[in-house]
mmCIF file of C-alpha atoms in Angstrom:
data_model
loop_
_atom_site.group_PDB
_atom_site.id
_atom_site.type_symbol
_atom_site.label_atom_id
_atom_site.label_comp_id
_atom_site.label_asym_id
_atom_site.label_seq_id
_atom_site.Cartn_x
_atom_site.Cartn_y
_atom_site.Cartn_z
ATOM 1 C CA MET A 1 -23.861 22.788 -38.685
ATOM 2 C CA ARG A 2 -20.990 21.344 -40.582
ATOM 3 C CA ARG A 3 -19.055 21.243 -37.321
ATOM 4 C CA HIS A 4 -21.425 18.775 -35.747
ATOM 5 C CA LEU A 5 -21.481 16.321 -38.264
ATOM 6 C CA ALA A 6 -17.788 16.447 -38.729
ATOM 7 C CA SER A 7 -17.137 15.647 -35.151
ATOM 8 C CA VAL A 8 -19.160 12.570 -35.593
ATOM 9 C CA LEU A 9 -17.063 11.305 -38.518
ATOM 10 C CA LEU A 10 -14.003 12.149 -36.484
ATOM 11 C CA ALA A 11 -14.895 10.338 -33.510
ATOM 12 C CA LEU A 12 -15.754 7.108 -35.787
ATOM 13 C CA GLY A 13 -12.268 7.406 -37.265
ATOM 14 C CA LEU A 14 -13.846 8.163 -40.692
ATOM 15 C CA ILE A 15 -11.760 11.336 -41.369
ATOM 16 C CA ALA A 16 -8.532 12.220 -40.339
ATOM 17 C CA SER A 17 -9.147 15.841 -39.760
ATOM 18 C CA THR A 18 -11.774 18.413 -40.220
ATOM 19 C CA SER A 19 -9.987 21.093 -41.789
ATOM 20 C CA ALA A 20 -8.996 21.167 -45.595
ATOM 21 C CA PRO A 21 -5.466 20.929 -46.668
ATOM 22 C CA ALA A 22 -3.339 23.951 -47.492
ATOM 23 C CA THR A 23 -3.573 22.516 -51.145
ATOM 24 C CA ALA A 24 -5.207 19.818 -52.870
ATOM 25 C CA SER A 25 -2.847 19.799 -56.068
ATOM 26 C CA ALA A 26 -1.769 16.417 -55.003
ATOM 27 C CA PHE A 27 -5.280 14.829 -54.827
ATOM 28 C CA PRO A 28 -6.235 12.850 -57.975
ATOM 29 C CA SER A 29 -7.933 14.945 -60.739
ATOM 30 C CA THR A 30 -10.137 11.482 -61.792
ATOM 31 C CA ILE A 31 -11.955 9.342 -59.310
ATOM 32 C CA ARG A 32 -13.067 6.010 -60.779
ATOM 33 C CA LEU A 33 -16.620 4.713 -59.366
ATOM 34 C CA PRO A 34 -17.760 1.303 -59.611
ATOM 35 C CA ASP A 35 -18.633 -0.137 -63.079
ATOM 36 C CA GLY A 36 -22.404 0.234 -63.657
ATOM 37 C CA PHE A 37 -22.700 2.967 -60.993
ATOM 38 C CA GLN A 38 -24.663 5.576 -63.116
ATOM 39 C CA PRO A 39 -23.705 8.564 -60.996
ATOM 40 C CA GLU A 40 -25.914 11.553 -60.736
ATOM 41 C CA GLY A 41 -25.532 13.748 -57.601
ATOM 42 C CA ILE A 42 -22.466 14.614 -55.470
ATOM 43 C CA LEU A 43 -21.936 16.243 -52.005
ATOM 44 C CA THR A 44 -18.396 17.021 -50.541
ATOM 45 C CA GLY A 45 -17.181 17.333 -46.956
ATOM 46 C CA PRO A 46 -16.894 17.418 -44.250
ATOM 47 C CA GLY A 47 -13.270 16.826 -44.612
ATOM 48 C CA PRO A 48 -11.871 15.586 -47.897
ATOM 49 C CA PHE A 49 -14.656 13.192 -48.760
ATOM 50 C CA ALA A 50 -17.446 13.177 -51.689
ATOM 51 C CA TYR A 51 -20.619 11.147 -51.471
ATOM 52 C CA VAL A 52 -21.992 10.300 -55.092
ATOM 53 C CA THR A 53 -25.446 8.939 -55.526
ATOM 54 C CA SER A 54 -26.527 6.062 -58.163
ATOM 55 C CA MET A 55 -29.479 6.330 -60.310
ATOM 56 C CA ALA A 56 -29.122 2.561 -61.213
ATOM 57 C CA ASP A 57 -30.182 1.349 -57.664
ATOM 58 C CA GLY A 58 -29.988 4.434 -55.398
ATOM 59 C CA SER A 59 -26.681 3.500 -53.598
ATOM 60 C CA ILE A 60 -24.478 5.898 -52.143
ATOM 61 C CA TYR A 61 -20.592 5.840 -52.717
ATOM 62 C CA ARG A 62 -18.196 7.463 -50.459
ATOM 63 C CA ALA A 63 -14.682 8.333 -51.995
ATOM 64 C CA ASP A 64 -11.716 9.901 -50.356
ATOM 65 C CA LEU A 65 -10.577 12.861 -52.426
ATOM 66 C CA ARG A 66 -6.952 12.556 -51.301
ATOM 67 C CA THR A 67 -6.441 9.113 -52.595
ATOM 68 C CA GLY A 68 -9.364 8.481 -54.953
ATOM 69 C CA ARG A 69 -10.400 5.391 -53.249
ATOM 70 C CA GLY A 70 -13.635 4.678 -51.874
ATOM 71 C CA ALA A 71 -16.303 2.225 -50.953
ATOM 72 C CA MET A 72 -19.956 1.684 -50.746
ATOM 73 C CA PHE A 73 -21.733 3.619 -48.045
ATOM 74 C CA SER A 74 -25.305 3.173 -48.342
ATOM 75 C CA ARG A 75 -26.992 0.033 -50.375
ATOM 76 C CA GLY A 76 -30.027 1.710 -52.501
ATOM 77 C CA PRO A 77 -33.466 0.365 -52.397
ATOM 78 C CA GLY A 78 -33.465 -0.539 -56.034
ATOM 79 C CA THR A 79 -34.923 2.952 -57.173
ATOM 80 C CA PRO A 80 -32.941 5.915 -58.268
ATOM 81 C CA SER A 81 -30.959 8.329 -56.056
ATOM 82 C CA LEU A 82 -30.314 11.850 -57.354
ATOM 83 C CA GLY A 83 -29.742 15.055 -55.754
ATOM 84 C CA LEU A 84 -28.424 15.184 -51.926
ATOM 85 C CA HIS A 85 -27.665 17.343 -49.102
ATOM 86 C CA ALA A 86 -26.715 17.105 -45.332
ATOM 87 C CA ASP A 87 -28.428 19.076 -42.791
ATOM 88 C CA GLY A 88 -25.361 18.829 -40.217
ATOM 89 C CA HIS A 89 -27.299 16.972 -37.700
ATOM 90 C CA GLY A 90 -26.576 13.596 -39.040
ATOM 91 C CA HIS A 91 -29.049 13.474 -41.843
ATOM 92 C CA LEU A 92 -28.629 13.023 -45.586
ATOM 93 C CA PHE A 93 -31.398 14.246 -47.705
ATOM 94 C CA VAL A 94 -31.639 12.002 -50.792
ATOM 95 C CA ALA A 95 -34.026 12.858 -53.877
ATOM 96 C CA GLY A 96 -35.454 9.541 -55.164
ATOM 97 C CA GLY A 97 -35.783 10.408 -58.922
ATOM 98 C CA THR A 98 -38.653 8.225 -60.789
ATOM 99 C CA GLY A 99 -39.165 6.767 -57.330
ATOM 100 C CA GLY A 100 -41.093 9.936 -56.373
ATOM 101 C CA ASP A 101 -39.693 9.698 -52.844
ATOM 102 C CA LEU A 102 -37.283 11.757 -50.410
ATOM 103 C CA ARG A 103 -35.169 9.383 -48.151
ATOM 104 C CA ILE A 104 -33.446 10.187 -44.940
ATOM 105 C CA VAL A 105 -29.990 8.513 -44.614
ATOM 106 C CA ASP A 106 -28.010 8.341 -41.483
ATOM 107 C CA ALA A 107 -24.926 10.274 -42.092
ATOM 108 C CA ARG A 108 -22.805 7.907 -39.986
ATOM 109 C CA THR A 109 -23.959 4.502 -40.739
ATOM 110 C CA GLY A 110 -25.702 4.935 -44.294
ATOM 111 C CA ARG A 111 -28.832 3.548 -42.793
ATOM 112 C CA VAL A 112 -32.167 4.475 -44.480
ATOM 113 C CA LEU A 113 -33.963 6.378 -41.231
ATOM 114 C CA ALA A 114 -37.134 7.281 -43.229
ATOM 115 C CA SER A 115 -38.647 7.350 -46.410
ATOM 116 C CA ASP A 116 -41.445 9.691 -47.585
ATOM 117 C CA ARG A 117 -43.555 9.263 -50.967
ATOM 118 C CA LEU A 118 -43.808 13.007 -52.181
ATOM 119 C CA THR A 119 -46.283 11.988 -55.170
ATOM 120 C CA THR A 120 -48.471 9.177 -56.008
ATOM 121 C CA GLY A 121 -48.217 9.820 -59.725
ATOM 122 C CA PRO A 122 -45.259 9.773 -62.269
ATOM 123 C CA ALA A 123 -42.578 12.057 -60.888
ATOM 124 C CA PHE A 124 -38.825 12.762 -61.300
ATOM 125 C CA VAL A 125 -37.816 14.002 -57.824
ATOM 126 C CA ASN A 126 -34.307 15.540 -58.782
ATOM 127 C CA ASP A 127 -32.604 18.024 -56.662
ATOM 128 C CA ILE A 128 -32.458 19.582 -53.104
ATOM 129 C CA ALA A 129 -31.727 22.663 -51.531
ATOM 130 C CA PHE A 130 -31.829 24.228 -47.893
ATOM 131 C CA CYS A 131 -33.496 27.721 -47.439
ATOM 132 C CA GLN A 132 -35.705 29.458 -44.993
ATOM 133 C CA GLY A 133 -35.440 26.719 -42.504
ATOM 134 C CA ALA A 134 -36.609 23.972 -44.871
ATOM 135 C CA ALA A 135 -35.417 21.704 -47.696
ATOM 136 C CA TRP A 136 -36.797 22.540 -51.056
ATOM 137 C CA ILE A 137 -36.864 19.748 -53.676
ATOM 138 C CA THR A 138 -37.453 20.088 -57.431
ATOM 139 C CA ASP A 139 -39.516 17.584 -59.567
ATOM 140 C CA SER A 140 -38.696 17.841 -63.263
ATOM 141 C CA THR A 141 -42.338 16.151 -64.088
ATOM 142 C CA ASN A 142 -44.631 18.023 -62.020
ATOM 143 C CA PRO A 143 -44.590 21.943 -61.653
ATOM 144 C CA VAL A 144 -44.308 21.756 -57.882
ATOM 145 C CA LEU A 145 -41.620 22.126 -55.239
ATOM 146 C CA TYR A 146 -41.617 19.822 -52.187
ATOM 147 C CA LYS A 147 -41.026 21.852 -48.934
ATOM 148 C CA VAL A 148 -39.713 19.495 -46.054
ATOM 149 C CA PRO A 149 -39.492 21.696 -42.670
ATOM 150 C CA LEU A 150 -36.002 21.278 -40.892
ATOM 151 C CA ARG A 151 -36.225 20.484 -37.144
ATOM 152 C CA GLY A 152 -32.698 20.764 -35.999
ATOM 153 C CA ASP A 153 -31.190 17.168 -34.676
ATOM 154 C CA ARG A 154 -34.941 15.857 -34.835
ATOM 155 C CA MET A 155 -36.197 14.068 -38.169
ATOM 156 C CA PRO A 156 -37.673 16.602 -40.601
ATOM 157 C CA GLY A 157 -41.098 17.456 -40.752
ATOM 158 C CA PRO A 158 -43.805 16.068 -43.327
ATOM 159 C CA PRO A 159 -43.436 17.375 -46.885
ATOM 160 C CA VAL A 160 -45.731 19.942 -48.520
ATOM 161 C CA ARG A 161 -46.319 20.578 -52.119
ATOM 162 C CA ILE A 162 -45.674 24.051 -53.205
ATOM 163 C CA PRO A 163 -47.223 24.786 -56.819
ATOM 164 C CA LEU A 164 -45.152 26.697 -58.914
ATOM 165 C CA THR A 165 -46.847 29.647 -60.299
ATOM 166 C CA GLY A 166 -45.714 32.778 -62.542
ATOM 167 C CA GLU A 167 -43.235 32.637 -65.169
ATOM 168 C CA MET A 168 -42.098 29.257 -65.441
ATOM 169 C CA LYS A 169 -44.224 27.019 -67.605
ATOM 170 C CA TYR A 170 -43.494 23.181 -67.864
ATOM 171 C CA GLY A 171 -43.335 21.448 -71.387
ATOM 172 C CA SER A 172 -42.030 18.325 -72.761
ATOM 173 C CA GLY A 173 -38.763 16.944 -71.449
ATOM 174 C CA PHE A 174 -37.198 17.917 -68.221
ATOM 175 C CA ASN A 175 -38.283 21.027 -66.396
ATOM 176 C CA ALA A 176 -37.224 22.298 -63.339
ATOM 177 C CA ASN A 177 -33.833 20.763 -62.378
ATOM 178 C CA GLY A 178 -30.959 22.311 -60.205
ATOM 179 C CA ILE A 179 -31.825 24.392 -57.185
ATOM 180 C CA THR A 180 -30.044 26.637 -54.940
ATOM 181 C CA PRO A 181 -30.649 29.589 -52.623
ATOM 182 C CA THR A 182 -30.485 33.069 -54.134
ATOM 183 C CA PRO A 183 -27.388 35.179 -52.810
ATOM 184 C CA ASP A 184 -29.792 37.011 -50.292
ATOM 185 C CA GLY A 185 -30.920 33.734 -48.874
ATOM 186 C CA ARG A 186 -34.567 35.134 -49.115
ATOM 187 C CA GLY A 187 -35.407 32.667 -52.286
ATOM 188 C CA LEU A 188 -34.391 29.949 -54.445
ATOM 189 C CA LEU A 189 -32.870 29.774 -57.961
ATOM 190 C CA VAL A 190 -34.274 27.037 -60.055
ATOM 191 C CA VAL A 191 -32.867 26.281 -63.754
ATOM 192 C CA GLN A 192 -35.287 24.706 -66.213
ATOM 193 C CA SER A 193 -33.523 22.180 -68.735
ATOM 194 C CA ASN A 194 -35.581 22.251 -71.401
ATOM 195 C CA THR A 195 -35.951 25.979 -71.817
ATOM 196 C CA GLY A 196 -32.472 27.158 -70.687
ATOM 197 C CA ASP A 197 -34.180 29.537 -68.454
ATOM 198 C CA LEU A 198 -33.004 30.467 -64.735
ATOM 199 C CA PHE A 199 -35.867 31.503 -62.281
ATOM 200 C CA ARG A 200 -36.033 33.060 -58.823
ATOM 201 C CA VAL A 201 -38.632 31.260 -57.096
ATOM 202 C CA GLU A 202 -40.283 32.642 -53.733
ATOM 203 C CA PRO A 203 -41.119 30.294 -50.727
ATOM 204 C CA SER A 204 -44.741 30.950 -52.078
ATOM 205 C CA GLY A 205 -43.802 29.262 -55.231
ATOM 206 C CA ALA A 206 -44.254 32.255 -57.512
ATOM 207 C CA THR A 207 -41.488 32.127 -60.064
ATOM 208 C CA ARG A 208 -39.875 34.959 -61.912
ATOM 209 C CA ARG A 209 -37.386 34.576 -64.990
ATOM 210 C CA VAL A 210 -33.741 35.887 -64.032
ATOM 211 C CA ASN A 211 -32.503 38.218 -66.601
ATOM 212 C CA LEU A 212 -29.357 36.777 -68.378
ATOM 213 C CA HIS A 213 -29.048 39.245 -70.839
ATOM 214 C CA GLY A 214 -29.654 37.044 -73.857
ATOM 215 C CA GLU A 215 -27.531 33.982 -72.556
ATOM 216 C CA THR A 216 -29.023 30.522 -71.966
ATOM 217 C CA LEU A 217 -28.618 27.722 -69.562
ATOM 218 C CA VAL A 218 -30.297 24.997 -71.667
ATOM 219 C CA GLU A 219 -29.442 21.367 -70.450
ATOM 220 C CA GLY A 220 -28.844 23.067 -67.124
ATOM 221 C CA ASP A 221 -28.607 20.655 -64.305
ATOM 222 C CA GLY A 222 -26.602 20.920 -61.087
ATOM 223 C CA LEU A 223 -26.347 24.456 -59.378
ATOM 224 C CA LEU A 224 -23.906 25.480 -57.004
ATOM 225 C CA LEU A 225 -23.642 29.130 -55.554
ATOM 226 C CA ARG A 226 -20.685 30.403 -53.807
ATOM 227 C CA GLY A 227 -21.284 34.276 -52.691
ATOM 228 C CA ARG A 228 -22.651 36.083 -55.726
ATOM 229 C CA THR A 229 -21.000 33.241 -57.982
ATOM 230 C CA LEU A 230 -23.186 30.784 -59.664
ATOM 231 C CA TYR A 231 -21.930 27.538 -61.125
ATOM 232 C CA ALA A 232 -24.464 25.816 -63.615
ATOM 233 C CA VAL A 233 -23.719 22.512 -65.191
ATOM 234 C CA GLN A 234 -24.897 22.141 -68.788
ATOM 235 C CA ASN A 235 -24.751 18.584 -68.871
ATOM 236 C CA ARG A 236 -24.872 17.599 -72.700
ATOM 237 C CA TRP A 237 -23.071 20.757 -73.611
ATOM 238 C CA ASN A 238 -20.350 19.288 -71.383
ATOM 239 C CA ALA A 239 -19.759 22.629 -69.761
ATOM 240 C CA VAL A 240 -20.040 24.622 -66.435
ATOM 241 C CA ALA A 241 -21.286 28.069 -66.837
ATOM 242 C CA VAL A 242 -20.151 30.587 -64.520
ATOM 243 C CA LEU A 243 -22.497 33.409 -63.582
ATOM 244 C CA ARG A 244 -22.181 36.486 -61.570
ATOM 245 C CA LEU A 245 -25.517 37.563 -60.010
ATOM 246 C CA ASN A 246 -26.918 40.359 -58.089
ATOM 247 C CA ALA A 247 -27.851 39.852 -54.502
ATOM 248 C CA GLU A 248 -31.498 39.142 -55.157
ATOM 249 C CA GLY A 249 -30.810 36.461 -57.877
ATOM 250 C CA THR A 250 -33.160 38.598 -60.325
ATOM 251 C CA GLU A 251 -30.176 39.232 -62.816
ATOM 252 C CA GLY A 252 -26.917 37.661 -63.881
ATOM 253 C CA HIS A 253 -24.270 37.606 -66.535
ATOM 254 C CA VAL A 254 -22.389 34.684 -67.665
ATOM 255 C CA VAL A 255 -18.767 35.421 -67.496
ATOM 256 C CA ARG A 256 -17.309 32.371 -68.730
ATOM 257 C CA ARG A 257 -17.719 28.587 -69.281
ATOM 258 C CA LEU A 258 -15.646 25.767 -67.967
ATOM 259 C CA ARG A 259 -14.698 23.035 -70.099
ATOM 260 C CA ASP A 260 -12.649 19.681 -69.647
ATOM 261 C CA GLU A 261 -11.665 17.037 -72.174
ATOM 262 C CA ARG A 262 -12.679 14.582 -69.635
ATOM 263 C CA PHE A 263 -16.261 15.634 -69.237
ATOM 264 C CA ASP A 264 -18.800 13.014 -70.531
ATOM 265 C CA VAL A 265 -22.187 14.724 -69.669
ATOM 266 C CA PRO A 266 -21.378 15.858 -66.141
ATOM 267 C CA SER A 267 -24.720 16.076 -64.155
ATOM 268 C CA THR A 268 -23.935 18.478 -61.217
ATOM 269 C CA VAL A 269 -21.015 20.040 -59.185
ATOM 270 C CA MET A 270 -19.729 20.537 -55.677
ATOM 271 C CA ALA A 271 -16.391 22.298 -54.414
ATOM 272 C CA PHE A 272 -13.875 21.177 -52.133
ATOM 273 C CA GLY A 273 -10.859 23.570 -51.393
ATOM 274 C CA SER A 274 -9.622 25.097 -54.957
ATOM 275 C CA ARG A 275 -11.540 22.189 -56.932
ATOM 276 C CA LEU A 276 -14.770 21.631 -58.525
ATOM 277 C CA TYR A 277 -15.927 17.851 -58.459
ATOM 278 C CA LEU A 278 -18.399 16.724 -61.390
ATOM 279 C CA PRO A 279 -19.753 13.327 -61.625
ATOM 280 C CA ASN A 280 -19.938 12.170 -65.373
ATOM 281 C CA ALA A 281 -23.422 10.755 -65.646
ATOM 282 C CA ARG A 282 -22.778 9.851 -69.277
ATOM 283 C CA PHE A 283 -26.603 10.165 -70.095
ATOM 284 C CA ASP A 284 -25.692 9.554 -73.848
ATOM 285 C CA THR A 285 -23.982 6.261 -73.187
ATOM 286 C CA THR A 286 -26.335 3.306 -72.958
ATOM 287 C CA PRO A 287 -25.687 1.883 -69.328
ATOM 288 C CA THR A 288 -24.491 -1.732 -68.632
ATOM 289 C CA PRO A 289 -23.221 -3.288 -65.680
ATOM 290 C CA GLU A 290 -19.641 -3.371 -67.210
ATOM 291 C CA THR A 291 -19.992 0.647 -68.066
ATOM 292 C CA PRO A 292 -17.222 2.566 -66.541
ATOM 293 C CA TYR A 293 -17.886 5.817 -64.627
ATOM 294 C CA THR A 294 -15.867 8.800 -63.120
ATOM 295 C CA VAL A 295 -15.810 11.909 -61.047
ATOM 296 C CA VAL A 296 -13.530 14.561 -62.489
ATOM 297 C CA ALA A 297 -11.957 17.419 -60.698
ATOM 298 C CA ILE A 298 -10.997 20.720 -62.325
ATOM 299 C CA PRO A 299 -9.736 24.116 -60.983
ATOM 300 C CA ARG A 300 -12.361 26.344 -59.256
ATOM 301 C CA ARG A 301 -12.179 29.728 -61.112
#
């Protein structure tokens, strides 16, 4: 799937090569974003590029990881953009936060191809993962997942609300947040920010708490799975918890936490080569049009 999108970008001259460099040690470790941008989500690849979403107005910024330079890729609608994911067929899926919508953006041009209102009431449409032939989207306000069927190179199907049942109980504050498939690909992992619990979620919506052996992922935000290793951003803790999971995603151990003096409430994480890239959302800083924002890179370990 990624090869298809890479070939489109290569043909347009947007990337020099679809292969990762032998080493990223010469790449900048801090990428400056536009002032006032308020970053939240990030997507890397194909090639040495990152796409970063804005909570301020829903725009998407594209940065070259080799140079740190970038430009606005897609202008937003004035409502937030949060999590994003690419289907490999030229579609970027963008979660709309308090806008309550899902937008489909052309990965070649940045043009909005479609926008679906997922709910009519208050919402915080947060993060996206692909699993079992569908896009699954969390809502930190409402105890549901939104399921959007994938249709290859055609536009995705209409969204379906999947109520969350079982052990996850919504409370005050932010609830379901980051989402990723389980290592076996048969279910989903969802972190609940306000409780610090991690849940395995079945496609039916049934939830079961993952046994973390006394550990917590409080302030849990973006999730990234690589094999059986899960990277879980704990935003206001300024840390990335690294967990080793079993195949089913029902049990895990926190083996270490990654920290960096440049972290300023990072919101999520993606990988490219030997590095992890995290946007500093700076949730504890009052945003202004002049507030500076960055993406920071740390060794992946």
